[in-house]
PDB file of C-alpha atoms in Angstrom:
ATOM      1  CA  MET Z   1     109.789  49.021 104.675  1.00  0.00           C
ATOM      2  CA  VAL Z   2     109.648  46.091 106.024  1.00  0.00           C
ATOM      3  CA  ARG Z   3     112.790  43.810 104.752  1.00  0.00           C
ATOM      4  CA  PRO Z   4     112.571  40.226 105.061  1.00  0.00           C
ATOM      5  CA  LEU Z   5     116.054  38.746 106.461  1.00  0.00           C
ATOM      6  CA  GLY Z   6     117.736  35.068 106.899  1.00  0.00           C
ATOM      7  CA  GLY Z   7     115.837  32.046 105.272  1.00  0.00           C
ATOM      8  CA  PRO Z   8     111.999  30.801 104.706  1.00  0.00           C
ATOM      9  CA  GLY Z   9     109.836  31.655 108.507  1.00  0.00           C
ATOM     10  CA  ARG Z  10     112.090  34.879 109.766  1.00  0.00           C
ATOM     11  CA  VAL Z  11     110.869  38.003 109.243  1.00  0.00           C
ATOM     12  CA  ASP Z  12     113.141  41.025 110.399  1.00  0.00           C
ATOM     13  CA  CYS Z  13     110.190  43.115 110.981  1.00  0.00           C
ATOM     14  CA  ARG Z  14     112.416  46.810 111.770  1.00  0.00           C
ATOM     15  CA  LEU Z  15     111.725  49.934 109.731  1.00  0.00           C
ATOM     16  CA  MET Z  16     113.741  51.716 107.685  1.00  0.00           C
ATOM     17  CA  VAL Z  17     112.643  55.867 108.374  1.00  0.00           C
ATOM     18  CA  THR Z  18     113.768  58.269 106.004  1.00  0.00           C
ATOM     19  CA  PRO Z  19     113.290  61.644 107.180  1.00  0.00           C
ATOM     20  CA  LEU Z  20     110.508  63.800 105.928  1.00  0.00           C
ATOM     21  CA  SER Z  21     113.077  66.574 105.797  1.00  0.00           C
ATOM     22  CA  ALA Z  22     115.717  64.840 103.625  1.00  0.00           C
ATOM     23  CA  GLY Z  23     116.645  66.553 100.599  1.00  0.00           C
ATOM     24  CA  VAL Z  24     114.760  70.334 101.254  1.00  0.00           C
ATOM     25  CA  GLN Z  25     117.835  72.750 101.370  1.00  0.00           C
ATOM     26  CA  ALA Z  26     117.145  75.545 103.587  1.00  0.00           C
ATOM     27  CA  LEU Z  27     117.550  79.003 101.283  1.00  0.00           C
ATOM     28  CA  ASN Z  28     120.078  81.613 102.142  1.00  0.00           C
ATOM     29  CA  CYS Z  29     118.144  85.167 101.881  1.00  0.00           C
ATOM     30  CA  TYR Z  30     119.368  88.961 102.541  1.00  0.00           C
ATOM     31  CA  ARG Z  31     117.786  89.881 105.994  1.00  0.00           C
ATOM     32  CA  GLY Z  32     116.920  93.483 106.691  1.00  0.00           C
ATOM     33  CA  ASN Z  33     114.145  96.974 106.867  1.00  0.00           C
ATOM     34  CA  SER Z  34     115.403  99.833 106.133  1.00  0.00           C
ATOM     35  CA  PHE Z  35     114.114 103.894 105.097  1.00  0.00           C
ATOM     36  CA  LEU Z  36     116.172 105.730 102.744  1.00  0.00           C
ATOM     37  CA  LEU Z  37     114.867 109.311 102.153  1.00  0.00           C
ATOM     38  CA  GLY Z  38     116.638 111.554  99.021  1.00  0.00           C
ATOM     39  CA  LYS Z  39     116.221 112.210  95.215  1.00  0.00           C
ATOM     40  CA  GLU Z  40     115.710 108.925  93.515  1.00  0.00           C
ATOM     41  CA  ILE Z  41     114.548 105.558  94.610  1.00  0.00           C
ATOM     42  CA  SER Z  42     116.968 103.567  96.193  1.00  0.00           C
ATOM     43  CA  PRO Z  43     116.441 100.191  96.920  1.00  0.00           C
ATOM     44  CA  ARG Z  44     120.175  99.584  98.455  1.00  0.00           C
ATOM     45  CA  SER Z  45     119.663  98.335 102.529  1.00  0.00           C
ATOM     46  CA  ASN Z  46     122.411  96.860 104.619  1.00  0.00           C
ATOM     47  CA  SER Z  47     120.639  93.816 105.691  1.00  0.00           C
ATOM     48  CA  ARG Z  48     123.022  90.094 106.832  1.00  0.00           C
ATOM     49  CA  ASN Z  49     122.478  87.106 105.607  1.00  0.00           C
ATOM     50  CA  GLU Z  50     120.553  84.743 107.168  1.00  0.00           C
ATOM     51  CA  THR Z  51     119.720  81.143 106.238  1.00  0.00           C
ATOM     52  CA  CYS Z  52     115.656  80.520 106.645  1.00  0.00           C
ATOM     53  CA  GLU Z  53     113.812  77.647 107.511  1.00  0.00           C
ATOM     54  CA  PRO Z  54     113.192  74.135 105.435  1.00  0.00           C
ATOM     55  CA  ARG Z  55     110.557  74.670 102.954  1.00  0.00           C
ATOM     56  CA  MET Z  56     110.723  78.895 103.371  1.00  0.00           C
ATOM     57  CA  ARG Z  57     111.611  81.386 100.546  1.00  0.00           C
ATOM     58  CA  CYS Z  58     113.267  84.621  99.971  1.00  0.00           C
ATOM     59  CA  GLN Z  59     110.879  88.023  99.748  1.00  0.00           C
ATOM     60  CA  GLU Z  60     111.417  91.560  99.367  1.00  0.00           C
ATOM     61  CA  SER Z  61     108.808  94.713 100.043  1.00  0.00           C
ATOM     62  CA  MET Z  62     109.355  97.941  98.868  1.00  0.00           C
ATOM     63  CA  LEU Z  63     106.715 101.063  99.407  1.00  0.00           C
ATOM     64  CA  ILE Z  64     107.902 104.110  97.390  1.00  0.00           C
ATOM     65  CA  ILE Z  65     106.529 107.677  97.718  1.00  0.00           C
ATOM     66  CA  GLN Z  66     107.339 110.381  96.154  1.00  0.00           C
ATOM     67  CA  ALA Z  67     106.181 114.134  97.067  1.00  0.00           C
ATOM     68  CA  GLY Z  68     108.176 117.405  95.570  1.00  0.00           C
ATOM     69  CA  THR Z  69     111.842 116.551  94.389  1.00  0.00           C
ATOM     70  CA  ARG Z  70     111.938 113.670  97.608  1.00  0.00           C
ATOM     71  CA  VAL Z  71     111.353 109.960  97.376  1.00  0.00           C
ATOM     72  CA  LEU Z  72     110.958 107.842 100.447  1.00  0.00           C
ATOM     73  CA  THR Z  73     112.110 103.942 100.147  1.00  0.00           C
ATOM     74  CA  LEU Z  74     110.892 101.754 102.637  1.00  0.00           C
ATOM     75  CA  ASN Z  75     112.831  98.147 101.728  1.00  0.00           C
ATOM     76  CA  ASN Z  76     111.727  95.336 103.795  1.00  0.00           C
ATOM     77  CA  LYS Z  77     114.032  91.018 103.207  1.00  0.00           C
ATOM     78  CA  GLY Z  78     113.667  88.090 104.900  1.00  0.00           C
ATOM     79  CA  CYS Z  79     112.532  84.564 105.061  1.00  0.00           C
ATOM     80  CA  THR Z  80     108.787  83.705 104.684  1.00  0.00           C
ATOM     81  CA  THR Z  81     106.389  80.779 103.897  1.00  0.00           C
ATOM     82  CA  ARG Z  82     104.331  82.338 101.651  1.00  0.00           C
ATOM     83  CA  GLU Z  83     104.146  81.073  97.457  1.00  0.00           C
ATOM     84  CA  VAL Z  84     106.494  82.234  95.122  1.00  0.00           C
ATOM     85  CA  GLN Z  85     105.287  85.115  92.965  1.00  0.00           C
ATOM     86  CA  ALA Z  86     106.805  87.026  90.316  1.00  0.00           C
ATOM     87  CA  LEU Z  87     108.238  90.438  90.581  1.00  0.00           C
ATOM     88  CA  ARG Z  88     105.089  92.620  91.405  1.00  0.00           C
ATOM     89  CA  VAL Z  89     105.190  96.816  90.701  1.00  0.00           C
ATOM     90  CA  THR Z  90     101.565  98.223  91.914  1.00  0.00           C
ATOM     91  CA  ARG Z  91     101.042 101.884  91.048  1.00  0.00           C
ATOM     92  CA  HIS Z  92      98.292 103.036  94.492  1.00  0.00           C
ATOM     93  CA  VAL Z  93      98.451 106.947  92.978  1.00  0.00           C
ATOM     94  CA  GLU Z  94      99.582 108.029  89.913  1.00  0.00           C
ATOM     95  CA  PRO Z  95     100.896 111.420  89.013  1.00  0.00           C
ATOM     96  CA  PRO Z  96      99.810 114.240  88.721  1.00  0.00           C
ATOM     97  CA  GLY Z  97     101.124 115.235  91.966  1.00  0.00           C
ATOM     98  CA  LEU Z  98     102.206 112.229  94.674  1.00  0.00           C
ATOM     99  CA  ILE Z  99     103.424 109.296  93.269  1.00  0.00           C
ATOM    100  CA  VAL Z 100     102.856 105.407  95.998  1.00  0.00           C
ATOM    101  CA  ILE Z 101     104.675 102.422  94.205  1.00  0.00           C
ATOM    102  CA  SER Z 102     104.520  99.076  96.185  1.00  0.00           C
ATOM    103  CA  TYR Z 103     107.208  96.641  94.708  1.00  0.00           C
ATOM    104  CA  THR Z 104     106.600  92.811  95.485  1.00  0.00           C
ATOM    105  CA  GLN Z 105     108.663  89.167  95.045  1.00  0.00           C
ATOM    106  CA  VAL Z 106     109.171  86.534  96.399  1.00  0.00           C
ATOM    107  CA  CYS Z 107     111.299  84.232  94.998  1.00  0.00           C
ATOM    108  CA  ASN Z 108     113.093  80.337  95.994  1.00  0.00           C
ATOM    109  CA  SER Z 109     116.562  80.731  94.928  1.00  0.00           C
ATOM    110  CA  ASP Z 110     118.813  81.869  97.233  1.00  0.00           C
ATOM    111  CA  PHE Z 111     120.045  85.267  97.443  1.00  0.00           C
ATOM    112  CA  CYS Z 112     117.307  86.483  95.430  1.00  0.00           C
ATOM    113  CA  ASN Z 113     115.676  89.410  97.424  1.00  0.00           C
ATOM    114  CA  GLU Z 114     117.556  92.093  95.883  1.00  0.00           C
ATOM    115  CA  LEU Z 115     116.462  93.958  93.756  1.00  0.00           C
ATOM    116  CA  LYS Z 116     118.996  95.603  91.429  1.00  0.00           C
ATOM    117  CA  ASP Z 117     116.948  96.617  88.232  1.00  0.00           C
ATOM    118  CA  ILE Z 118     114.552  99.845  88.880  1.00  0.00           C
ATOM    119  CA  SER Z 119     113.487 101.059  85.532  1.00  0.00           C
ATOM    120  CA  PRO Z 120     110.159  99.258  85.531  1.00  0.00           C
ATOM    121  CA  PHE Z 121     108.927 102.498  88.603  1.00  0.00           C
ATOM    122  CA  ASN Z 122     110.432 105.255  85.758  1.00  0.00           C
ATOM    123  CA  LEU Z 123     109.822 107.204  87.958  1.00  0.00           C
ATOM    124  CA  ASN Z 124     111.650 110.542  86.617  1.00  0.00           C
ATOM    125  CA  GLU Z 125     109.921 109.776  83.208  1.00  0.00           C
ATOM    126  CA  THR Z 126     106.339 110.903  85.061  1.00  0.00           C
ATOM    127  CA  LYS Z 127     106.916 113.768  86.608  1.00  0.00           C
ATOM    128  CA  PRO Z 128     105.166 116.704  85.783  1.00  0.00           C
ATOM    129  CA  ASP Z 129     106.499 119.758  83.849  1.00  0.00           C
ATOM    130  CA  VAL Z 130     103.343 122.091  83.212  1.00  0.00           C
ATOM    131  CA  PRO Z 131     101.868 124.020  86.448  1.00  0.00           C
ATOM    132  CA  SER Z 132      98.712 124.520  87.495  1.00  0.00           C
ATOM    133  CA  PRO Z 133      97.030 127.505  85.266  1.00  0.00           C
ATOM    134  CA  GLU Z 134      95.230 127.922  88.725  1.00  0.00           C
ATOM    135  CA  GLY Z 135      98.812 128.729  90.360  1.00  0.00           C
ATOM    136  CA  LEU Z 136      97.801 125.955  92.732  1.00  0.00           C
ATOM    137  CA  MET Z 137     100.430 125.788  96.049  1.00  0.00           C
ATOM    138  CA  CYS Z 138     101.241 122.890  98.457  1.00  0.00           C
ATOM    139  CA  PRO Z 139     102.604 121.921 100.945  1.00  0.00           C
ATOM    140  CA  THR Z 140     104.728 118.930  99.799  1.00  0.00           C
ATOM    141  CA  CYS Z 141     106.888 116.733 101.901  1.00  0.00           C
ATOM    142  CA  VAL Z 142     107.729 113.218 102.935  1.00  0.00           C
ATOM    143  CA  GLY Z 143     109.354 112.217 106.211  1.00  0.00           C
ATOM    144  CA  LEU Z 144     109.280 109.381 109.420  1.00  0.00           C
ATOM    145  CA  GLY Z 145     107.044 110.422 112.342  1.00  0.00           C
ATOM    146  CA  LEU Z 146     103.843 112.200 112.545  1.00  0.00           C
ATOM    147  CA  SER Z 147     104.507 114.948 110.868  1.00  0.00           C
ATOM    148  CA  CYS Z 148     107.683 116.315 108.417  1.00  0.00           C
ATOM    149  CA  SER Z 149     109.781 119.516 107.527  1.00  0.00           C
ATOM    150  CA  ALA Z 150     106.517 121.120 103.938  1.00  0.00           C
ATOM    151  CA  ASP Z 151     107.945 123.367 101.533  1.00  0.00           C
ATOM    152  CA  LEU Z 152     105.438 124.922  99.938  1.00  0.00           C
ATOM    153  CA  LEU Z 153     105.275 124.564  96.553  1.00  0.00           C
ATOM    154  CA  PRO Z 154     104.103 124.832  92.504  1.00  0.00           C
ATOM    155  CA  CYS Z 155     101.635 122.167  91.804  1.00  0.00           C
ATOM    156  CA  PRO Z 156     101.504 121.013  88.411  1.00  0.00           C
ATOM    157  CA  ALA Z 157      98.490 120.938  85.792  1.00  0.00           C
ATOM    158  CA  GLY Z 158      95.951 117.949  86.317  1.00  0.00           C
ATOM    159  CA  THR Z 159      96.111 118.644  90.253  1.00  0.00           C
ATOM    160  CA  SER Z 160      93.530 120.963  92.226  1.00  0.00           C
ATOM    161  CA  HIS Z 161      93.900 119.056  96.195  1.00  0.00           C
ATOM    162  CA  CYS Z 162      96.879 119.784  98.131  1.00  0.00           C
ATOM    163  CA  TYR Z 163      96.827 116.156 100.518  1.00  0.00           C
ATOM    164  CA  ASN Z 164      98.461 116.375 104.187  1.00  0.00           C
ATOM    165  CA  GLY Z 165      98.211 112.131 106.120  1.00  0.00           C
ATOM    166  CA  ASN Z 166      99.889 109.525 107.766  1.00  0.00           C
ATOM    167  CA  ILE Z 167     100.259 106.408 106.341  1.00  0.00           C
ATOM    168  CA  ASN Z 168     101.580 103.858 109.849  1.00  0.00           C
ATOM    169  CA  VAL Z 169     103.203 100.629 108.563  1.00  0.00           C
ATOM    170  CA  LYS Z 170     103.261  97.616 110.439  1.00  0.00           C
ATOM    171  CA  GLY Z 171     105.653  94.525 110.255  1.00  0.00           C
ATOM    172  CA  THR Z 172     109.137  93.350 111.770  1.00  0.00           C
ATOM    173  CA  PHE Z 173     108.980  97.293 113.054  1.00  0.00           C
ATOM    174  CA  SER Z 174     106.680 100.273 113.587  1.00  0.00           C
ATOM    175  CA  GLY Z 175     105.818 103.719 113.158  1.00  0.00           C
ATOM    176  CA  PRO Z 176     104.129 106.264 111.542  1.00  0.00           C
ATOM    177  CA  LEU Z 177     104.643 108.451 107.799  1.00  0.00           C
ATOM    178  CA  SER Z 178     104.558 111.401 106.894  1.00  0.00           C
ATOM    179  CA  VAL Z 179     103.000 112.673 103.460  1.00  0.00           C
ATOM    180  CA  GLN Z 180     101.396 115.888 101.919  1.00  0.00           C
ATOM    181  CA  GLY Z 181     101.231 117.233  97.876  1.00  0.00           C
ATOM    182  CA  CYS Z 182      99.615 117.669  95.836  1.00  0.00           C
ATOM    183  CA  VAL Z 183      96.721 115.337  94.755  1.00  0.00           C
ATOM    184  CA  GLN Z 184      94.116 115.104  91.774  1.00  0.00           C
ATOM    185  CA  GLU Z 185      91.402 114.207  93.354  1.00  0.00           C
ATOM    186  CA  SER Z 186      89.387 115.520  97.338  1.00  0.00           C
ATOM    187  CA  CYS Z 187      89.993 113.019 100.208  1.00  0.00           C
ATOM    188  CA  ARG Z 188      91.166 110.238  98.017  1.00  0.00           C
ATOM    189  CA  LEU Z 189      93.399 107.537 100.038  1.00  0.00           C
ATOM    190  CA  LEU Z 190      96.021 107.087  99.144  1.00  0.00           C
ATOM    191  CA  LEU Z 191      96.265 103.117  99.830  1.00  0.00           C
ATOM    192  CA  PRO Z 192      92.955 103.286 100.622  1.00  0.00           C
ATOM    193  CA  GLY Z 193      91.993 100.822 104.474  1.00  0.00           C
ATOM    194  CA  THR Z 194      94.472  98.481 105.903  1.00  0.00           C
ATOM    195  CA  GLN Z 195      97.081  97.650 103.203  1.00  0.00           C
ATOM    196  CA  ALA Z 196      99.329  94.167 102.270  1.00  0.00           C
ATOM    197  CA  ILE Z 197     102.269  95.564 100.952  1.00  0.00           C
ATOM    198  CA  GLY Z 198     104.674  92.274 100.711  1.00  0.00           C
ATOM    199  CA  GLU Z 199     105.286  90.938 104.593  1.00  0.00           C
ATOM    200  CA  LEU Z 200     104.892  94.935 105.634  1.00  0.00           C
ATOM    201  CA  GLY Z 201     101.454  96.298 106.345  1.00  0.00           C
ATOM    202  CA  THR Z 202     100.088  99.283 106.452  1.00  0.00           C
ATOM    203  CA  GLN Z 203      97.091 102.006 107.735  1.00  0.00           C
ATOM    204  CA  GLU Z 204      96.645 104.962 106.262  1.00  0.00           C
ATOM    205  CA  SER Z 205      95.128 107.681 109.506  1.00  0.00           C
ATOM    206  CA  GLN Z 206      94.442 111.211 110.342  1.00  0.00           C
ATOM    207  CA  THR Z 207      94.140 112.332 106.377  1.00  0.00           C
ATOM    208  CA  SER Z 208      92.992 115.813 105.879  1.00  0.00           C
ATOM    209  CA  CYS Z 209      92.392 117.207 101.893  1.00  0.00           C
ATOM    210  CA  CYS Z 210      91.641 120.324 100.641  1.00  0.00           C
ATOM    211  CA  LEU Z 211      90.942 121.987  98.202  1.00  0.00           C
ATOM    212  CA  GLY Z 212      93.399 125.087  96.780  1.00  0.00           C
ATOM    213  CA  GLY Z 213      95.812 124.927  99.265  1.00  0.00           C
ATOM    214  CA  HIS Z 214      93.900 125.544 103.014  1.00  0.00           C
ATOM    215  CA  CYS Z 215      93.660 123.012 104.547  1.00  0.00           C
ATOM    216  CA  ASP Z 216      93.063 122.928 108.463  1.00  0.00           C
ATOM    217  CA  ARG Z 217      94.129 120.499 110.510  1.00  0.00           C
ATOM    218  CA  GLU Z 218      94.383 119.728 114.558  1.00  0.00           C
ATOM    219  CA  ALA Z 219      97.764 118.224 115.792  1.00  0.00           C
ATOM    220  CA  PRO Z 220      96.806 114.909 116.158  1.00  0.00           C
ATOM    221  CA  PRO Z 221      97.870 113.069 119.318  1.00  0.00           C
ATOM    222  CA  GLN Z 222     101.523 112.406 119.827  1.00  0.00           C
ATOM    223  CA  ILE Z 223     101.519 108.618 119.932  1.00  0.00           C
ATOM    224  CA  HIS Z 224     103.814 108.611 118.079  1.00  0.00           C
ATOM    225  CA  SER Z 225     107.532 110.222 117.088  1.00  0.00           C
ATOM    226  CA  ALA Z 226     109.714 109.608 114.897  1.00  0.00           C
ATOM    227  CA  SER Z 227     112.327 109.693 117.809  1.00  0.00           C
ATOM    228  CA  SER Z 228     109.988 106.445 119.329  1.00  0.00           C
ATOM    229  CA  ILE Z 229     110.976 104.136 116.257  1.00  0.00           C
ATOM    230  CA  SER Z 230     112.684 101.441 118.050  1.00  0.00           C
ATOM    231  CA  HIS Z 231     113.938  97.676 116.760  1.00  0.00           C
ATOM    232  CA  PRO Z 232     116.936  96.274 118.008  1.00  0.00           C
ATOM    233  CA  GLY Z 233     119.619  97.294 115.782  1.00  0.00           C
ATOM    234  CA  LEU Z 234     118.366 101.070 114.905  1.00  0.00           C
ATOM    235  CA  ALA Z 235     121.102 103.172 113.669  1.00  0.00           C
ATOM    236  CA  TRP Z 236     120.787 106.255 111.480  1.00  0.00           C
ATOM    237  CA  SER Z 237     123.393 107.606 109.154  1.00  0.00           C
ATOM    238  CA  GLY Z 238     123.949 110.110 106.119  1.00  0.00           C
ATOM    239  CA  VAL Z 239     125.139 108.893 102.826  1.00  0.00           C
ATOM    240  CA  GLY Z 240     126.274 111.566 100.204  1.00  0.00           C
ATOM    241  CA  VAL Z 241     122.056 113.602  99.963  1.00  0.00           C
ATOM    242  CA  THR Z 242     120.380 110.160 101.634  1.00  0.00           C
ATOM    243  CA  LEU Z 243     119.551 109.908 105.079  1.00  0.00           C
ATOM    244  CA  LEU Z 244     119.632 106.271 105.223  1.00  0.00           C
ATOM    245  CA  PHE Z 245     117.416 104.780 108.126  1.00  0.00           C
ATOM    246  CA  SER Z 246     118.204 101.312 108.803  1.00  0.00           C
ATOM    247  CA  LEU Z 247     117.226  98.223 111.041  1.00  0.00           C
ATOM    248  CA  VAL Z 248     118.616  95.008 111.102  1.00  0.00           C
ATOM    249  CA  PRO Z 249     116.313  92.595 113.984  1.00  0.00           C
TER     250      PRO Z 249
END
């Protein structure tokens, strides 16, 4: 703005400039990554506080996989440039059998990226109790790395095949997840192609799906292993019956 000063014919041409960032408040968000493996969903994570850049928002991204009685929860929190998005729960694979669910949220207030209510997932209400009349049994497990220690468990009614595959996770950290269990359809991917779950990228690979549990799959190449997943701030700790794998960048 040009402001005239003095008498007639005299003009002060100095400009009064207002900084573009004035009035834009930086948000405070939770930041961290964690894997939790237990008997139920656990939204908690070892996270720290982070002050975002102006115009950024808080986000939380979560991938949940249930195989038998074991539930793996992968959680990512931090700042993002994405637009505000209400809480969204996507059921990629419904019961009976393996269950795969994702959760994403982008919010615009301090420390809003902390899930407290897990009732939208309803895992306890979806556990089938009726066994398969064909007596189908499949190796069943979920865990970090290219393989997991699988128990041979009876499958629920409505399933017909055994799934065995890996989901590669990409983002602020990367590494494979191993999944085995009963499924309803032959050769159906749990997460078709490459998907973005909030700030997490996922790609399914080395998948087999076979009738009646007679699966033969060559050992995958040792590109990754649980011990090769690295990130600053890597920590393992046991929490009751839950295994906590926490990444805080």
